[in-house]
CSV table of C-alpha atoms and ligand atoms in Angstrom, one decimal:
chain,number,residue,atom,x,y,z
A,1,UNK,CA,19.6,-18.6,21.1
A,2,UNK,CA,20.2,-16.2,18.8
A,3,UNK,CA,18.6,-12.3,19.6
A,4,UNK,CA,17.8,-9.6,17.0
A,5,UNK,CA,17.8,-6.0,17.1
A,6,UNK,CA,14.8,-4.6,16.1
A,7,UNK,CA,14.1,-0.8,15.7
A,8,UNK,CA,10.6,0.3,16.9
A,9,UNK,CA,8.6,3.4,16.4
A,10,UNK,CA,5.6,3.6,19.1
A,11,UNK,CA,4.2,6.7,16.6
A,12,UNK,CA,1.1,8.1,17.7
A,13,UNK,CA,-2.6,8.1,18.3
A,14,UNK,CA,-3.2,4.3,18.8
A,15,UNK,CA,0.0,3.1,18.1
A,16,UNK,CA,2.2,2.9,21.7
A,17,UNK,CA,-1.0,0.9,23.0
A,18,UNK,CA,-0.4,-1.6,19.6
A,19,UNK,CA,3.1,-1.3,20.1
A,20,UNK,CA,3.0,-2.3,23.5
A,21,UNK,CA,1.1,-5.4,22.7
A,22,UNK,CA,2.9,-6.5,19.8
A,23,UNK,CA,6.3,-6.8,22.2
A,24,UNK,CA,4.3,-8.8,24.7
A,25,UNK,CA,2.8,-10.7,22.4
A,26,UNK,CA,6.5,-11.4,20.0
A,27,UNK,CA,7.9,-12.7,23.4
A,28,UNK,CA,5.3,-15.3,23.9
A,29,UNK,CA,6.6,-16.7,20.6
A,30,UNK,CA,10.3,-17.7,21.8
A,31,UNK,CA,12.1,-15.4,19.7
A,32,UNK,CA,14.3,-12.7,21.6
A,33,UNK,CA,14.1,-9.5,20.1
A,34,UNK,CA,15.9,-6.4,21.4
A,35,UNK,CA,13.7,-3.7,20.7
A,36,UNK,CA,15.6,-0.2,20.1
A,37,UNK,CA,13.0,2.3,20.7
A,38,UNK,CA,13.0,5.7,18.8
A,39,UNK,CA,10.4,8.4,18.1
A,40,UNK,CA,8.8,10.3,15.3
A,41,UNK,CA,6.2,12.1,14.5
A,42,UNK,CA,4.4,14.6,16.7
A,43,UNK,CA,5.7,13.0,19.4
A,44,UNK,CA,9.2,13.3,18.2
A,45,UNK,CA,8.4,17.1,16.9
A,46,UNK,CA,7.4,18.0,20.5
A,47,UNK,CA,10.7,16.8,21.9
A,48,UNK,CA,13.0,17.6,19.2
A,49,UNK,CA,12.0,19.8,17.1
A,50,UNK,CA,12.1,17.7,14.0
A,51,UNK,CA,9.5,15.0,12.6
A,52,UNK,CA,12.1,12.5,11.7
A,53,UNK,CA,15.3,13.0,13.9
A,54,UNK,CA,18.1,11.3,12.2
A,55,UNK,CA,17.8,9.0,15.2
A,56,UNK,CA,15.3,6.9,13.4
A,57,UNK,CA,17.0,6.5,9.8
A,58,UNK,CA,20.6,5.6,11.7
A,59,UNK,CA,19.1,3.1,13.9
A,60,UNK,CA,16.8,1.3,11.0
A,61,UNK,CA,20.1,1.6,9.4
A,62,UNK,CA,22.3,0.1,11.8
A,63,UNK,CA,19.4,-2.8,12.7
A,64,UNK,CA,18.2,-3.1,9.6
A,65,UNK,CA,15.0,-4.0,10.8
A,66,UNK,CA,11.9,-1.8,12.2
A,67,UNK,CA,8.2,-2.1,13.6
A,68,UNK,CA,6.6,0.4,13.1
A,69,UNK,CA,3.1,2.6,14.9
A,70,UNK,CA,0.9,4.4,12.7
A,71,UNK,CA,1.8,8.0,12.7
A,72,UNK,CA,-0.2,11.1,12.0
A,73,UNK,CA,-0.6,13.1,9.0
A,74,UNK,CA,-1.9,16.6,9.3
A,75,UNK,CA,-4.5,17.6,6.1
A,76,UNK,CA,-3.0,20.3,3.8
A,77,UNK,CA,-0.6,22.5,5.8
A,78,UNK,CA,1.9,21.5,8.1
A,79,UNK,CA,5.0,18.4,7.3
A,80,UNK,CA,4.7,15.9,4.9
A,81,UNK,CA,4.0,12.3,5.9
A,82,UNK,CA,6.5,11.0,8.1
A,83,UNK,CA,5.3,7.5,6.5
A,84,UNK,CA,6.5,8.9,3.1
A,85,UNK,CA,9.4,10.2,3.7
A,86,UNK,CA,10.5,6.8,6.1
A,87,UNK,CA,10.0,4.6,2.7
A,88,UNK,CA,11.8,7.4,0.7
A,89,UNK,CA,14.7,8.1,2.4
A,90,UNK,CA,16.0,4.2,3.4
A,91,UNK,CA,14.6,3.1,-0.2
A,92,UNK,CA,11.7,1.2,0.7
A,93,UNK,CA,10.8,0.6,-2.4
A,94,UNK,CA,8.3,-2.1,-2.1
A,95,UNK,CA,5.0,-2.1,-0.5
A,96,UNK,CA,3.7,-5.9,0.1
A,97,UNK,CA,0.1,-5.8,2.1
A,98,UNK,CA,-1.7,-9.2,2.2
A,99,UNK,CA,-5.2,-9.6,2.2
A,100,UNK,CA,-6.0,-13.0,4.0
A,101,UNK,CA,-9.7,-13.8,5.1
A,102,UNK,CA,-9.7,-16.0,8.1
A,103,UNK,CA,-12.6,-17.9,9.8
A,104,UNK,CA,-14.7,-16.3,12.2
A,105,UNK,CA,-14.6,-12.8,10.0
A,106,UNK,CA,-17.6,-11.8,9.5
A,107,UNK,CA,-18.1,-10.7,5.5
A,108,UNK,CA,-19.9,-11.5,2.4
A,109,UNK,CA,-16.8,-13.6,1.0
A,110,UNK,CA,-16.0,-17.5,2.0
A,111,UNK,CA,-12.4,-16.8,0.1
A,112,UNK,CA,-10.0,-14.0,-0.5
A,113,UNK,CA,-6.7,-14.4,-0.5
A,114,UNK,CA,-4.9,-11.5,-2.1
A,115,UNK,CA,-1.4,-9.9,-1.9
A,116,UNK,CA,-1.3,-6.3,-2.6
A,117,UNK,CA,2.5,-4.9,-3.8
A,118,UNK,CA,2.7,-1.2,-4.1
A,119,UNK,CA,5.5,0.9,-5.4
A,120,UNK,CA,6.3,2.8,-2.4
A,121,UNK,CA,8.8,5.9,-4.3
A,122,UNK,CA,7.3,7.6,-7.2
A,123,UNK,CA,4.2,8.6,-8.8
A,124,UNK,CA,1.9,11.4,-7.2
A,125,UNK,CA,3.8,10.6,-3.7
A,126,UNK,CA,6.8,12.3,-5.1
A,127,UNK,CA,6.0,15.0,-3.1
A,128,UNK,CA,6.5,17.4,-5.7
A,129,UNK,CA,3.8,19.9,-5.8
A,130,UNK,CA,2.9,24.0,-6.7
A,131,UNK,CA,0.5,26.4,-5.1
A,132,UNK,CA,-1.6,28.6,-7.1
A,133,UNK,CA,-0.3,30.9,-8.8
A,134,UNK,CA,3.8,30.4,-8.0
A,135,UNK,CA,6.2,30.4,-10.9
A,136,UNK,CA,6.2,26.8,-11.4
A,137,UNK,CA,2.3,26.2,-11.2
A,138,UNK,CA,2.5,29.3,-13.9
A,139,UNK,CA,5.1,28.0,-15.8
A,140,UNK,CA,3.1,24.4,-16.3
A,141,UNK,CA,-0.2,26.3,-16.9
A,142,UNK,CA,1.4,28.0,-19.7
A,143,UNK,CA,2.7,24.9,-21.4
A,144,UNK,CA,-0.9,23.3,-21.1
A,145,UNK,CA,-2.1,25.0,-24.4
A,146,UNK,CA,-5.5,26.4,-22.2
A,147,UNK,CA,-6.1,22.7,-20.6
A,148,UNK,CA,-5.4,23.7,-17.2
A,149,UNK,CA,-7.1,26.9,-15.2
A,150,UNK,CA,-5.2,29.8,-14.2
A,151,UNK,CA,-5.8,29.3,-10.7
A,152,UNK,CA,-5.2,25.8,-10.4
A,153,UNK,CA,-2.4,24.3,-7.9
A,154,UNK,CA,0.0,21.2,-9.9
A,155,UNK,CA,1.1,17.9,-8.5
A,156,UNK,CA,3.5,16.1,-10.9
A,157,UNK,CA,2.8,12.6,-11.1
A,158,UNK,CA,6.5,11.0,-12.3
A,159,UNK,CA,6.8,7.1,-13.0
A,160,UNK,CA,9.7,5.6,-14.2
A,161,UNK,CA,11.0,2.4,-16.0
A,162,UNK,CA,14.0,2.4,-12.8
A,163,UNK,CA,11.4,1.8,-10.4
A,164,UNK,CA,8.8,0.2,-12.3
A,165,UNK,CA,11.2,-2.8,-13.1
A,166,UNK,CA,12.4,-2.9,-9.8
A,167,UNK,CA,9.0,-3.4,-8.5
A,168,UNK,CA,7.9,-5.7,-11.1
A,169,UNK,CA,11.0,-7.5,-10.6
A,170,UNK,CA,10.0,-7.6,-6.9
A,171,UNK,CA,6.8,-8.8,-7.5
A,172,UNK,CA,7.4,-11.4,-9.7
A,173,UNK,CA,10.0,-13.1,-7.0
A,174,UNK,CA,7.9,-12.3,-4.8
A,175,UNK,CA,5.7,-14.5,-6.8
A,176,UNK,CA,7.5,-17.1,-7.2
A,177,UNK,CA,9.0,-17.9,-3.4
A,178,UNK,CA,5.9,-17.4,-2.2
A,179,UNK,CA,3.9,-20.0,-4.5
A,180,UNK,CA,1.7,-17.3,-6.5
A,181,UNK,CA,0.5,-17.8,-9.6
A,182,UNK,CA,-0.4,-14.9,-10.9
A,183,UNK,CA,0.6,-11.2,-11.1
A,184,UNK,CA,-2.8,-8.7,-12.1
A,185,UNK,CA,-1.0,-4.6,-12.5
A,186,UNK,CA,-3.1,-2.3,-12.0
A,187,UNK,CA,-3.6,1.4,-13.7
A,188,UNK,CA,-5.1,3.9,-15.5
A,189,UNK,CA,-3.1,3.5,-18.7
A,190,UNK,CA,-5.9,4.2,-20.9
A,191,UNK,CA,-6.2,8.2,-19.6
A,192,UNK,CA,-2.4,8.6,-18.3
A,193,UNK,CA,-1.0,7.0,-21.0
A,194,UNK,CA,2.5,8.2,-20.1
A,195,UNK,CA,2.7,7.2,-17.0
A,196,UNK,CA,0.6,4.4,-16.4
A,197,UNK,CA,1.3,3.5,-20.1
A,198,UNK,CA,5.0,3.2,-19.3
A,199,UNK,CA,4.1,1.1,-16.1
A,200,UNK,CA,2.6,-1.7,-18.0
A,201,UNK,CA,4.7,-1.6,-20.9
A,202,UNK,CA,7.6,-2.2,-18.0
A,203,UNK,CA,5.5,-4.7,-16.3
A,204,UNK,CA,5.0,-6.4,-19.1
A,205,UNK,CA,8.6,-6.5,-20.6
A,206,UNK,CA,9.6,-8.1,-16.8
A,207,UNK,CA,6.9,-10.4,-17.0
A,208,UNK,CA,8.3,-12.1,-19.7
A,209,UNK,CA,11.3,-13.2,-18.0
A,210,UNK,CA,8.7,-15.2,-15.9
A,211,UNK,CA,6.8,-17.5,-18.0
A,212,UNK,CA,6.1,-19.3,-14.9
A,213,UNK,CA,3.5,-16.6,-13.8
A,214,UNK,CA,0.9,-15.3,-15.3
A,215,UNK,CA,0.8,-11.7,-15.8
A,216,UNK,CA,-2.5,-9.7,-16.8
A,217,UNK,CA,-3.6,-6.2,-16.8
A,218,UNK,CA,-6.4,-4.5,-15.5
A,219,UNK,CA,-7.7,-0.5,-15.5
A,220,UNK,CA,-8.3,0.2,-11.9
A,221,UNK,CA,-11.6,1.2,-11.5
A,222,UNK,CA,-12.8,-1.8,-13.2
A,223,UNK,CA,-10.7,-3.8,-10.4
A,224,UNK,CA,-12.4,-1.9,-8.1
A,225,UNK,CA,-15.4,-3.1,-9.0
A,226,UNK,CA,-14.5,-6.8,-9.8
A,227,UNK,CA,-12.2,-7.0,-6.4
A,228,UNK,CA,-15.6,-6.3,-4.7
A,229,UNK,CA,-17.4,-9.2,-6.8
A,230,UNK,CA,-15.1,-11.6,-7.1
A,231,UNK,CA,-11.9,-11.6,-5.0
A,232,UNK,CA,-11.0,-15.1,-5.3
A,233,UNK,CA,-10.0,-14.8,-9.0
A,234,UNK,CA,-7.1,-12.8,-8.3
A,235,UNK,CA,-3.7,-13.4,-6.8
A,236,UNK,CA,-0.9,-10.8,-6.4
A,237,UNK,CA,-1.4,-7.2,-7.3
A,238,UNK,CA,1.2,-5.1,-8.6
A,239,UNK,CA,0.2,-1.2,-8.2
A,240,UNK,CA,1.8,1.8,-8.6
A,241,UNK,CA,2.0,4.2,-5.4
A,242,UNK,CA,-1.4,6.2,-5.5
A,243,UNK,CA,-3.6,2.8,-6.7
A,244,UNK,CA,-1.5,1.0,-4.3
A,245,UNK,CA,-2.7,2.8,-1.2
A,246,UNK,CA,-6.4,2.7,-2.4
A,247,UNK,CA,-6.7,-0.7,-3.0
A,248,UNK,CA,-5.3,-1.5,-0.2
A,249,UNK,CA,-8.1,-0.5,2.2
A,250,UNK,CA,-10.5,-1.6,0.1
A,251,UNK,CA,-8.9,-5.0,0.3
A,252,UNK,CA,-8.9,-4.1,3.9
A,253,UNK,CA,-12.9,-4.1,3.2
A,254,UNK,CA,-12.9,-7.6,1.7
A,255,UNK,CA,-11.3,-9.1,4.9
A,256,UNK,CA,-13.1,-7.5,7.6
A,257,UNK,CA,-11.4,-4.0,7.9
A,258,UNK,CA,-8.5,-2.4,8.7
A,259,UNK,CA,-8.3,-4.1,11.8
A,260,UNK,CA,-6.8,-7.0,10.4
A,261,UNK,CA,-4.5,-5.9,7.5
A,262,UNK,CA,-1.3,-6.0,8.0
A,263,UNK,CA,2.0,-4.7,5.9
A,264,UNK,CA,5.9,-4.3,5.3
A,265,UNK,CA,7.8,-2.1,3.4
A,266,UNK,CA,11.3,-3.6,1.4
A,267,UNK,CA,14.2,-2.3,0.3
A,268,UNK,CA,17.2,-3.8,-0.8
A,269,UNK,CA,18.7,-3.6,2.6
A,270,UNK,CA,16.1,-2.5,4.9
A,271,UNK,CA,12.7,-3.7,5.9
A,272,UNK,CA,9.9,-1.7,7.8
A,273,UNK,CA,6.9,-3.6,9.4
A,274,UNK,CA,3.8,-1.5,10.0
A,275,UNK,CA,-0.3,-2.0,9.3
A,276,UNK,CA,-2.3,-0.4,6.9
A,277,UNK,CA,-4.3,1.7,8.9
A,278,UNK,CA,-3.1,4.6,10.6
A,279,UNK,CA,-3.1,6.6,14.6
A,280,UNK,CA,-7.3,6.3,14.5
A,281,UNK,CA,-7.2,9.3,17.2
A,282,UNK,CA,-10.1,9.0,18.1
A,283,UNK,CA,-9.8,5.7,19.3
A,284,UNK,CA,-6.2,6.7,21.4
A,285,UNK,CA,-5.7,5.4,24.6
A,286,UNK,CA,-9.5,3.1,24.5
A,287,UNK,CA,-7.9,0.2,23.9
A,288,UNK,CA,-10.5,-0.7,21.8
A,289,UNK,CA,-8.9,-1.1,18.8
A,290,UNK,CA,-7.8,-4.4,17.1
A,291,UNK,CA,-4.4,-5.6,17.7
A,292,UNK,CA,-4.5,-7.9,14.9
A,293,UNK,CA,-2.8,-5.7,11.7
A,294,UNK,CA,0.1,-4.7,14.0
A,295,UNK,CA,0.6,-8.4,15.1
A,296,UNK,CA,0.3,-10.1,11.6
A,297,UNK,CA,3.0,-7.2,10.5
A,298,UNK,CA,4.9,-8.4,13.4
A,299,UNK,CA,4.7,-12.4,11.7
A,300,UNK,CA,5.9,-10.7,9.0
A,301,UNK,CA,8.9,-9.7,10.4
A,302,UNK,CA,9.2,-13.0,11.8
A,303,UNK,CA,9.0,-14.3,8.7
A,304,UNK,CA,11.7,-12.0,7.3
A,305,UNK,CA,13.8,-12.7,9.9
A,306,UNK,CA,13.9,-16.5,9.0
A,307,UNK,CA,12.1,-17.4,12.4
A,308,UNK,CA,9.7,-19.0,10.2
A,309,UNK,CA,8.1,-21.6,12.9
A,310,UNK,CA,7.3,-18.7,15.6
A,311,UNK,CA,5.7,-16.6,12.7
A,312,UNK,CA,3.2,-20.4,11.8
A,313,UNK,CA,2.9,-20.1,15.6
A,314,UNK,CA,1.6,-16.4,15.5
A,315,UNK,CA,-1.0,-16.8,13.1
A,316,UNK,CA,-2.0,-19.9,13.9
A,317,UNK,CA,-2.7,-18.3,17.5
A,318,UNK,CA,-4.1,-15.5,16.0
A,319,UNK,CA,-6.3,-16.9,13.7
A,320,UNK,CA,-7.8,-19.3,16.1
A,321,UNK,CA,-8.7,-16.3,18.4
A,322,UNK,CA,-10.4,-15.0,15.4
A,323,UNK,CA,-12.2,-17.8,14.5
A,324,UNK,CA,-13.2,-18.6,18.5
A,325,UNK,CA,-15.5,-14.9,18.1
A,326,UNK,CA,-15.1,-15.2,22.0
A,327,UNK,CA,-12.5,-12.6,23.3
A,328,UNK,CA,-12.5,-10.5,20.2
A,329,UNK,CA,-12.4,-6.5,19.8
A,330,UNK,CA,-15.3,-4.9,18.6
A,331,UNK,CA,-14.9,-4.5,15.1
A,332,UNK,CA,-14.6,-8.3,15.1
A,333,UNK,CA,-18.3,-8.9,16.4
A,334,UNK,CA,-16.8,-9.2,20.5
A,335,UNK,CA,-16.6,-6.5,23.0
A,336,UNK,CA,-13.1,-7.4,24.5
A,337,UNK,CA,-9.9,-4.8,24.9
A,338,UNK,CA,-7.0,-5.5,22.9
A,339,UNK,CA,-4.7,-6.3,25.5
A,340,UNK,CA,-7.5,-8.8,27.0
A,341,UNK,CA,-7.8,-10.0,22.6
A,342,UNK,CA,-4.0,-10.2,23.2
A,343,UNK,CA,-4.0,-12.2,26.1
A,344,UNK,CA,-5.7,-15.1,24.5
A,345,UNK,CA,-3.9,-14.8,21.8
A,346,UNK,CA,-1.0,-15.6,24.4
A,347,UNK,CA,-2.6,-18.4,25.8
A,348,UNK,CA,-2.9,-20.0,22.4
A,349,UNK,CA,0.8,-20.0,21.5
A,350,UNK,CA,1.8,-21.8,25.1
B,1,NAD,P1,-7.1,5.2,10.2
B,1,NAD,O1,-6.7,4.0,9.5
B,1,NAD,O2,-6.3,5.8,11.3
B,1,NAD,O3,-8.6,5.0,10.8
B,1,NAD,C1,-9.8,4.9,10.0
B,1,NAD,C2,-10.8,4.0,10.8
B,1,NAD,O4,-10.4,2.7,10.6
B,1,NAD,C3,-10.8,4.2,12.3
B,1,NAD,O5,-11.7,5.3,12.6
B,1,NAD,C4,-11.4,2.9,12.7
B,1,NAD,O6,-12.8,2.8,12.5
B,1,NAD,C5,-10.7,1.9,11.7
B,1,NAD,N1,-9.5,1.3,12.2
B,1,NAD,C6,-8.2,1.8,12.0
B,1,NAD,N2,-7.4,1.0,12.7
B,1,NAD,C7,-8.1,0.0,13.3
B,1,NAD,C8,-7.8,-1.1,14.2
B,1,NAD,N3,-6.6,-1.4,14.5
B,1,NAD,N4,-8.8,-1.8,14.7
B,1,NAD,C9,-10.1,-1.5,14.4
B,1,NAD,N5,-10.5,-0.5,13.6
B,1,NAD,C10,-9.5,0.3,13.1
B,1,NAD,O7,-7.4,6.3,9.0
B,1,NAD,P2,-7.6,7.9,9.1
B,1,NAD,O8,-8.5,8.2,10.2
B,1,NAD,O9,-7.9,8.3,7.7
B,1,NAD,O10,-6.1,8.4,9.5
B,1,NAD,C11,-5.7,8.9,10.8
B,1,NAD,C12,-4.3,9.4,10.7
B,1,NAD,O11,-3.4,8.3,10.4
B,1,NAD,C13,-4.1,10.4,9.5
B,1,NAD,O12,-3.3,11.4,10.0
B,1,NAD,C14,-3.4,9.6,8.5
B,1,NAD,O13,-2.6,10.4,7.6
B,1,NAD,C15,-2.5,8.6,9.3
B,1,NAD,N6,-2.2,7.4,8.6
B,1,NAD,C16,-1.0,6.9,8.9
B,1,NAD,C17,-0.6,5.7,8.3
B,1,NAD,C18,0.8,5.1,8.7
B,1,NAD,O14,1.3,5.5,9.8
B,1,NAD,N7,1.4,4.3,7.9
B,1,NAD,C19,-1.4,5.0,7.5
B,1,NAD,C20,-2.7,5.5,7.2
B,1,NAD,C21,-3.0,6.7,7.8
């Protein structure tokens, strides 16, 4: 039977316990993955001395593949997401969270169904910023014809037709092999008219290469609003970075929290499993959490790994858990420990 070598980054906060489960749980499925364990974040800055030893980026490299904890990101001083610069540096250029609502959720919808794809490189995730007051924040300030205050600090917010077409490319694919019908992108072209302009004027030049697939456009706080009225209309989202991330967790909402949302990151050669939430430290080491986002990331994988019979197993497994409301965690409705939601979860699948 054939093995894979899978990277995996523990990360912090509630991460190892997730981490943890997801092996256990993975094995239960048949498939034999060889899990090559490396650390970042805090943990890894304790140790080493750096946030991201090049450990990590060789060994994604050499496998490929990674699973991936949620890791911390101090507020305002201090590094910049590890997260970021993980999907920067090995070109994880596409972001693809789905939004499935399965029985036994408790919300106000009977239906959503949604696949959220993010562009994972550019816009105000660029990381390039100014202080108050440095030469560059000056400089900008004094091309602004009086627009911008003096004391203001500058984030530059760059989107490009490179990496908008290779996500709209992406999606559309995406699309297709996955039985979609139709692709909703999502901005704020009518007050960045550069930038989000240029994003659906690429969107919509890609688009027409699929006829097969409908493509419309919406302004993003008005899909805010209509994503909370009525999810079932739409289908696939395509998003630049910044809209990406939002809508995300409030898609999260729609389906009964970030518990259950799971996510990958793509590149062209590489592909990084993790959930959309992140190290909940206040929840570290309780067990209380739900395992359920890290082990639909993990069917993911699965999935990605052409093991396409143990990822059907997974969810199936999963979802009947779910729908059972028995031995649940608590943001489910049940009062159970991961491990013990993890457990039957297990018993399910053999
Ligand atoms: P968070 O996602 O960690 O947690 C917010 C809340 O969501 C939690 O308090 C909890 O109520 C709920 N939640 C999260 N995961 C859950 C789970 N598995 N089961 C049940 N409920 C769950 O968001 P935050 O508190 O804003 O961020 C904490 C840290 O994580 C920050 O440093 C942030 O930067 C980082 N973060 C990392 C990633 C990542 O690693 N990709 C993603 C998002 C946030």
């Amino acid at each position: 039977m054939k093995k894979y070598k899978v990277t995996l980054i523990p990360g912090d906060g509630i991460g190892p316990e997730l981490v943890e489960i997801v092996k256990n749980v993975v094995k239960h499925t048949g498939v034999e993955i060889d899990w090559e364990e490396v650390e970042a974040g805090e943990v890894a800055l304790e140790k080493y001395g750096n946030v991201l030893p090049d450990e990590v980026l060789n060994s994604i490299k050499r496998n490929k593949v990674g699973l991936k904890g949620p890791i911390t990101t101090p507020i305002g001083s201090g590094f910049r997401s590890v997260n970021v610069a993980l999907r920067q540096e090995l070109n994880l250029y596409a972001c693809v969270r789905p939004c499935k609502l399965y029985k036994g959720v408790k919300t106000k919808y009977e239906n959503v169904d949604l696949i959220i794809i993010r562009e994972n490189t550019e816009d105000l995730y660029a990381g390039v910023e100014f202080k108050p007051f440095s030469e560059e924040a000056k400089y900008i300030i004094g091309k602004s014809q009086g627009k911008i205050s003096k004391d203001a600090a500058i984030s530059i917010k760059p989107i490009s037709t490179t990496a908008t077409k290779r996500i709209a490319e992406f999606a559309f694919k995406y699309a297709i092999n996955n039985n979609r019908k139709k692709i909703t992108a999502v901005t704020k072209a009518n007050i960045m008219k550069y930038t989000d302009g240029l994003f659906f004027e690429v969107c919509r030049e890609v688009a027409k290469n699929y006829p097969q697939v409908e493509y419309e456009e919406k302004l993003v706080d008005n899909m805010a609003m209509q994503l909370v009225q009525k999810p079932e209309t739409y289908d696939v989202l395509l998003l630049p970075n910044l809209y990406g991330d939002i809508i995300s967790d409030l898609c999260a909402g729609l389906i009964g929290g970030l518990g259950v949302a799971p996510g990958a990151n793509f590149g062209d050669e590489y592909a990084l499993f993790e959930a959309v939430h992140g190290s909940a430290p206040k929840y570290k080491g309780l067990h209380k959490v739900n395992p359920t986002a890290l082990l639909l990331s993990a069917k993911m994988m699965l999935e990605y790994l052409a093991e396409k019979q143990a990822a059907e197993k997974l969810e199936k497994a999963i979802s009947e858990v779910i729908k059972e409301v028995k031995v649940v965690t608590y943001d489910l409705g049940g009062s159970a420990k991961n491990i013990e939601m993890a457990e039957e979860i297990i018993k399910k699948m053999v």
